[in-house]
Each structure stands twice: as C-alpha cells, then as structure tokens.
Amino acid sequence: MTDTTIEQATAAASGAAATEQFRTKQRTATADVDTKRVDTLVSELLAAAHDIIRRHKVTYAEYDVLKSWLIQVGADGEWPLFLDVWLEHVVEEVANENREGSKGTIEGPYYVPGAPRTPTEATLPMRENEGGIPLLFQGQVRSVDGTPLAGAMVEIWHADDDGLYSQFAPGLPEWNLRGTVVGDEQGNFRIHTVQPAPYQIPTDGSCGRLISAAGWHAWRPAHLHLKVSAPGHHLITTQLYFKGGEHVTDDIASAVKPELILDPAPVAGGSGREVTYDFVLDKA
Ligand code: MBD
Ligand code: FE
C-alpha cells in the first residue's frame, strides 16, 4: 500500500484528467446528429424531468440544490465520471444488442489510447514492488465462426492494488498497468499483471456528495478493462470481474454481466493466479 498516493488522489484531479482525456478523443470523433433527432431526444428528456417535478412536487429549495450541484459537477470535472457510472451502461446495451460474439460492457472514464505495445507474452508496465496478487490472464481471439484471428490486439488497462489508475491519480508511472498486447498468428495472448483492487468513486467530489446524499455506496468491483480488435472485425470494449469479489453483485456502474466473471485458479507450482478467457469478435 502506498498511503501517500491515496491521500493525494482527489476528485478534482482525476476529474480534470478525465475531462481532458475525453476532449482529446472528441476532437477526432465525428458527430452528425440531425435537428429532428435532437428535438426528439431533448424534448423527451425534458418531459421526463417535468413529469418528475410535478409528481414529486419538487420545491424551489430542491431546485436550487440541483442547480448548484450541476454547476459543481462541471467545476470538479466529474461529468465523464457521472455519465459513465450512471448512463453509459444503457448506451452500451443498445449499441451492442445485436452482437453475437463476446459480451461487451462500458468503457468508463479512464481509457487512454496508445498504451505501449508488448509482445504476445508480456508483463504489463508496473512498478518494482507493484502490490496485488500476480495474475496471468491468457486466451485467444477468434471470429464468430471459430477462426483464430491473426493480427488481434488486446488493449488492457486497470487500477492498481490501491484502486488507482495511472494518468488519473498522482504519483504513478505514466503507463502503469496499461498495455497493447499483440496476439500471435493464432490470436493467442498471455498477459502477466497483478489483480486490481475494487474501485471507489472519489468521495470528495460532486459524485461522492450525490452518493452520500442518496445513501448509496461508491464502489465498483475489481475489474480489468479491455479493448479487443482484429482485422475485419468489430472492436469490443469490455471488462472482466472476479468471482466472489466485493461488489460484483452491486456495482455502482451497473456494468457487470454473468459472462464477464473470471474465476482464476492458483498457478500450479508457482505464485499468483491464472485464468483463460477467449474473445469472440463479430465480423465487420
Ligand atoms: C471506473 O474505473 C470505471 O471503470 C467506471 C466505469 C467508472 C468509474 C471508474
Ligand atoms: Fe475502471
């Protein structure tokens, strides 16, 4: 445990980094939402809010609390966190409802493109005494028809044993526990890392204030984030969790699916745990 790192991690710092990361991504994204669509979506969203105000007789005092909270979410840079925790899971559900291959789930606010490339069998960038149980995560990338996929890439990023992400918490090496693993001719990969800890949403920012005001908890279960791709196939963004882990059944971000739960076994004659998980990609 590195206590100083925990003390220095603030909602505003991780929020600012997540906001900047999203702005970078958005510059390269193209959005073409036509007038009719904006009219429909925003009108229905507002109508839902009007209905809630009427049904619950929302007061001016409550309206002002909402207003100041919304202003503060922006000031804290917590819009990426708020949206990815409470809305993204439904966007993902709709986006991938017709996929036949492996299940995806939300990306969350802490993906950074361009993590260092590693060979097929690799240890993720980590500190000399990185905490956490060693984990060997291996598998194969195949097409829906069973064909092994040459040219597959497995991007992986996850929190450390303190639940902190590099580039979003201070004091961590830039690419700590992030990598782009290049599969072999058969789409195989073998990734040596450590098991992440559960992730707690920052309690000192606006999302934390909402959580305590509503009497909720602030936790996501321990998870690996992945983006898996191969030529001629749809990229899949997903996460994997650990059987029996804390908050696997009550993820604040509602992003756990039964197909995404790993059950690593102790490494025979070695240290740590290992697990095999294959990815099946839809044809593009
Ligand atoms: C995370 O690590 C995460 O994966 C999501 C979805 C939201 C907040 C933090
Ligand atoms: Fe995460």
Coordinates of C-alpha atoms and ligand atoms in Angstrom, one line a residue:
M1 CA 0.0 0.0 0.0
T2 CA 1.2 3.5 -0.8
D3 CA -0.7 5.7 1.6
T4 CA 0.7 9.0 0.3
T5 CA -0.7 8.2 -3.2
I6 CA -4.2 7.6 -1.7
E7 CA -4.1 10.9 0.2
Q8 CA -3.1 12.9 -2.8
A9 CA -5.7 11.4 -5.2
T10 CA -8.6 14.0 -5.4
A11 CA -11.9 14.0 -7.2
A12 CA -10.9 17.3 -8.9
A13 CA -7.5 16.0 -10.1
S14 CA -8.9 12.8 -11.6
G15 CA -11.9 14.7 -12.9
A16 CA -9.8 17.2 -14.7
A17 CA -7.7 14.4 -16.3
A18 CA -10.8 12.5 -17.4
T19 CA -12.4 15.6 -18.8
E20 CA -9.2 16.4 -20.8
Q21 CA -8.9 12.8 -22.0
F22 CA -12.5 13.0 -23.3
R23 CA -11.9 16.3 -25.0
T24 CA -8.9 14.8 -26.8
K25 CA -11.0 11.9 -28.0
Q26 CA -13.9 14.1 -29.1
R27 CA -11.7 16.2 -31.4
T28 CA -11.2 13.1 -33.5
A29 CA -14.8 11.9 -33.2
T30 CA -17.5 12.9 -35.7
A31 CA -21.0 13.6 -34.5
D32 CA -23.7 14.2 -37.0
V33 CA -27.0 14.5 -35.0
D34 CA -29.7 16.0 -37.1
T35 CA -32.2 18.6 -35.9
K36 CA -35.1 16.2 -35.7
R37 CA -33.2 13.8 -33.6
V38 CA -32.0 16.5 -31.2
D39 CA -35.6 17.8 -30.9
T40 CA -37.0 14.4 -30.1
L41 CA -34.3 13.3 -27.6
V42 CA -34.1 16.6 -25.7
S43 CA -37.8 17.2 -25.7
E44 CA -38.4 13.7 -24.2
L45 CA -35.7 14.1 -21.7
L46 CA -37.2 17.4 -20.5
A47 CA -40.7 16.0 -20.5
A48 CA -39.5 13.2 -18.2
A49 CA -38.0 15.8 -15.9
H50 CA -41.2 17.9 -15.9
D51 CA -43.2 14.8 -15.0
I52 CA -40.9 14.0 -12.1
I53 CA -41.1 17.6 -10.8
R54 CA -45.0 17.5 -10.9
R55 CA -45.3 14.0 -9.4
H56 CA -43.0 14.7 -6.5
K57 CA -43.8 18.4 -6.1
V58 CA -40.2 19.5 -6.3
T59 CA -39.6 22.7 -4.3
Y60 CA -37.6 25.8 -5.1
A61 CA -35.1 24.8 -2.4
E62 CA -34.6 21.4 -4.1
Y63 CA -34.4 23.1 -7.5
D64 CA -31.6 25.3 -6.2
V65 CA -29.7 22.3 -4.7
L66 CA -29.9 20.6 -8.1
K67 CA -28.7 23.8 -9.8
S68 CA -25.7 24.2 -7.5
W69 CA -24.8 20.5 -7.7
L70 CA -24.9 20.6 -11.5
I71 CA -22.6 23.6 -11.6
Q72 CA -20.2 21.9 -9.2
V73 CA -20.1 18.7 -11.3
G74 CA -18.6 20.7 -14.1
A75 CA -16.3 22.6 -11.8
D76 CA -15.0 19.3 -10.4
G77 CA -14.6 17.9 -14.0
E78 CA -16.8 15.0 -13.0
W79 CA -19.2 14.9 -16.0
P80 CA -17.2 12.0 -17.5
L81 CA -17.4 10.1 -14.2
F82 CA -21.1 10.8 -13.7
L83 CA -22.2 9.9 -17.2
D84 CA -20.1 6.7 -17.4
V85 CA -21.2 5.5 -14.0
W86 CA -25.0 6.2 -14.4
L87 CA -25.8 6.3 -18.1
E88 CA -23.2 4.6 -20.2
H89 CA -24.4 1.0 -19.4
V90 CA -27.7 1.6 -21.2
V91 CA -26.0 3.2 -24.2
E92 CA -23.7 0.1 -24.4
E93 CA -26.7 -2.2 -24.1
V94 CA -28.4 -0.6 -27.0
A95 CA -25.2 -0.3 -29.1
N96 CA -24.4 -4.0 -28.8
E97 CA -27.8 -5.6 -28.6
N98 CA -27.2 -7.5 -31.9
R99 CA -23.7 -8.7 -31.3
E100 CA -23.2 -12.4 -31.5
G101 CA -19.7 -12.6 -30.1
S102 CA -18.4 -11.9 -26.6
K103 CA -20.2 -9.6 -24.3
G104 CA -19.0 -6.0 -24.0
T105 CA -19.6 -3.5 -21.3
I106 CA -18.9 0.1 -20.6
E107 CA -15.6 1.8 -21.3
G108 CA -15.6 4.2 -18.3
P109 CA -13.6 7.4 -18.0
Y110 CA -10.1 6.1 -17.7
Y111 CA -9.1 4.7 -21.1
V112 CA -6.1 6.3 -22.7
P113 CA -5.3 5.3 -26.3
G114 CA -1.8 4.4 -27.4
A115 CA -0.5 2.3 -24.4
P116 CA 2.9 0.8 -25.2
R117 CA 2.8 -2.3 -27.4
T118 CA 4.0 -5.5 -26.0
P119 CA 4.7 -8.9 -27.5
T120 CA 2.2 -11.8 -27.3
E121 CA 3.5 -12.9 -23.9
A122 CA 4.3 -9.8 -21.7
T123 CA 4.3 -8.3 -18.3
L124 CA 2.3 -5.0 -18.2
P125 CA 4.4 -1.9 -17.2
M126 CA 4.4 -1.9 -13.4
R127 CA 6.5 -0.7 -10.5
E128 CA 9.2 -2.9 -9.0
N129 CA 7.1 -3.8 -6.0
E130 CA 3.7 -3.5 -7.5
G131 CA 1.1 -4.6 -4.9
G132 CA -1.6 -7.2 -5.6
I133 CA -1.7 -10.9 -6.3
P134 CA 0.2 -11.8 -9.6
L135 CA -2.3 -12.7 -12.3
L136 CA -1.7 -14.5 -15.6
F137 CA -4.5 -13.6 -18.0
Q138 CA -4.4 -15.5 -21.2
G139 CA -6.6 -16.5 -24.1
Q140 CA -7.3 -16.5 -27.8
V141 CA -9.2 -14.1 -30.1
R142 CA -11.5 -15.8 -32.6
S143 CA -14.1 -14.9 -35.1
V144 CA -17.8 -15.9 -34.5
D145 CA -17.2 -18.9 -36.9
G146 CA -14.4 -20.2 -34.7
T147 CA -11.5 -19.0 -36.9
P148 CA -8.4 -17.9 -34.8
L149 CA -7.7 -14.3 -35.7
A150 CA -4.1 -13.3 -36.7
G151 CA -3.4 -9.6 -36.1
A152 CA -5.5 -9.4 -33.0
M153 CA -4.7 -6.8 -30.4
V154 CA -5.7 -6.7 -26.7
E155 CA -5.6 -3.3 -25.1
I156 CA -5.8 -3.7 -21.4
W157 CA -5.9 -1.1 -18.5
H158 CA -6.8 -1.5 -14.9
A159 CA -6.4 0.0 -11.4
D160 CA -3.6 -0.9 -9.1
D161 CA -3.9 -2.6 -5.7
D162 CA -5.0 0.8 -4.2
G163 CA -7.8 1.1 -6.8
L164 CA -5.9 3.9 -8.6
Y165 CA -5.5 4.4 -12.4
S166 CA -2.2 5.7 -13.9
Q167 CA -2.7 9.2 -15.6
F168 CA -5.7 9.8 -13.3
A169 CA -4.1 9.6 -9.9
P170 CA -0.8 11.3 -9.0
G171 CA 2.5 9.6 -8.4
L172 CA 2.1 6.6 -10.7
P173 CA 4.3 5.9 -13.8
E174 CA 2.6 7.1 -16.9
W175 CA 1.7 3.8 -18.4
N176 CA 1.4 1.8 -15.2
L177 CA -0.8 -1.3 -15.7
R178 CA -1.7 -0.3 -19.3
G179 CA -0.6 -2.1 -22.4
T180 CA -1.4 -3.0 -26.0
V181 CA -0.7 -6.7 -26.4
V182 CA -0.2 -8.0 -29.9
G183 CA -1.6 -11.5 -30.4
D184 CA 0.3 -14.3 -32.2
E185 CA -0.7 -15.9 -35.6
Q186 CA -3.5 -17.8 -33.8
G187 CA -4.8 -14.8 -31.8
N188 CA -3.2 -16.0 -28.6
F189 CA -2.1 -13.7 -25.8
R190 CA -0.5 -14.2 -22.4
I191 CA -0.6 -11.2 -20.1
H192 CA 1.2 -11.1 -16.7
T193 CA -0.2 -8.5 -14.4
V194 CA -1.5 -8.1 -10.8
Q195 CA -5.0 -8.3 -9.6
P196 CA -6.6 -4.9 -9.3
A197 CA -8.5 -3.8 -6.1
P198 CA -12.1 -2.7 -6.1
Y199 CA -12.6 0.9 -7.3
Q200 CA -14.1 3.6 -5.1
I201 CA -15.6 6.6 -6.8
P202 CA -13.9 9.7 -5.3
T203 CA -15.8 10.7 -2.1
D204 CA -14.6 14.3 -2.1
G205 CA -16.3 15.5 -5.3
S206 CA -19.8 16.0 -6.6
C207 CA -20.4 12.4 -7.5
G208 CA -19.4 11.4 -3.9
R209 CA -21.7 14.1 -2.5
L210 CA -24.6 12.7 -4.5
I211 CA -23.8 9.1 -3.4
S212 CA -23.8 10.0 0.3
A213 CA -26.8 12.3 0.0
A214 CA -28.7 9.4 -1.6
G215 CA -27.4 6.8 0.9
W216 CA -25.7 4.7 -1.8
H217 CA -22.3 3.1 -1.8
A218 CA -19.4 4.3 -4.0
W219 CA -17.9 1.0 -5.2
R220 CA -17.2 -0.8 -8.4
P221 CA -15.9 -4.4 -8.2
A222 CA -12.3 -5.1 -9.1
H223 CA -12.1 -5.2 -12.9
L224 CA -9.8 -5.4 -15.9
H225 CA -10.7 -3.1 -18.8
L226 CA -10.2 -4.4 -22.4
K227 CA -10.5 -3.4 -26.0
V228 CA -10.1 -6.3 -28.3
S229 CA -9.7 -5.9 -32.0
A230 CA -8.7 -7.8 -35.2
P231 CA -8.7 -7.0 -38.9
G232 CA -12.2 -7.3 -40.5
H233 CA -13.9 -7.5 -37.1
H234 CA -15.8 -5.2 -34.7
L235 CA -13.8 -4.0 -31.8
I236 CA -15.2 -5.0 -28.5
T237 CA -14.9 -2.8 -25.4
T238 CA -15.4 -4.9 -22.2
Q239 CA -14.5 -5.5 -18.6
L240 CA -13.8 -8.7 -16.6
Y241 CA -14.5 -9.2 -13.0
F242 CA -13.5 -11.7 -10.3
K243 CA -15.9 -14.4 -8.9
G244 CA -16.9 -13.8 -5.3
G245 CA -15.2 -10.4 -5.3
E246 CA -16.7 -7.5 -3.3
H247 CA -19.4 -5.6 -5.2
V248 CA -19.7 -8.0 -8.1
T249 CA -23.4 -8.1 -7.3
D250 CA -23.9 -4.4 -6.6
D251 CA -21.7 -2.4 -9.0
I252 CA -22.5 1.3 -8.7
A253 CA -21.9 1.5 -12.5
S254 CA -24.3 -1.5 -13.3
A255 CA -21.7 -2.9 -15.7
V256 CA -21.3 -6.5 -14.5
K257 CA -22.7 -9.3 -16.7
P258 CA -22.6 -13.0 -15.8
E259 CA -20.4 -13.8 -18.9
L260 CA -17.8 -11.3 -17.7
I261 CA -16.9 -13.0 -14.4
L262 CA -13.5 -14.7 -14.2
D263 CA -12.6 -17.5 -11.7
P264 CA -8.8 -17.6 -11.6
A265 CA -7.1 -20.7 -10.2
P266 CA -3.9 -20.8 -8.2
V267 CA -0.8 -21.2 -10.5
A268 CA 0.3 -24.9 -10.1
G269 CA 3.8 -24.9 -8.7
G270 CA 4.0 -21.1 -9.0
S271 CA 2.8 -17.9 -7.3
G272 CA -0.3 -16.0 -8.0
R273 CA -3.4 -17.0 -10.0
E274 CA -4.1 -17.7 -13.7
V275 CA -7.2 -17.6 -15.9
T276 CA -8.0 -18.3 -19.5
Y277 CA -10.6 -16.2 -21.3
D278 CA -11.2 -16.2 -25.0
F279 CA -12.7 -13.4 -27.0
V280 CA -15.1 -13.9 -29.9
L281 CA -15.4 -11.0 -32.3
D282 CA -18.3 -10.2 -34.7
K283 CA -17.4 -9.8 -38.4
A284 CA -17.4 -6.2 -39.5
Ligands
MBD1 C1 -14.0 3.2 -13.3 O1 -12.9 2.6 -13.0 C2 -14.8 2.7 -14.2 O2 -14.4 1.6 -14.8 C3 -16.1 3.3 -14.4 C4 -17.0 2.7 -15.4 C5 -16.4 4.4 -13.7 C6 -15.6 4.9 -12.8 C7 -14.4 4.3 -12.6
FE2 FE -12.5 1.1 -14.3

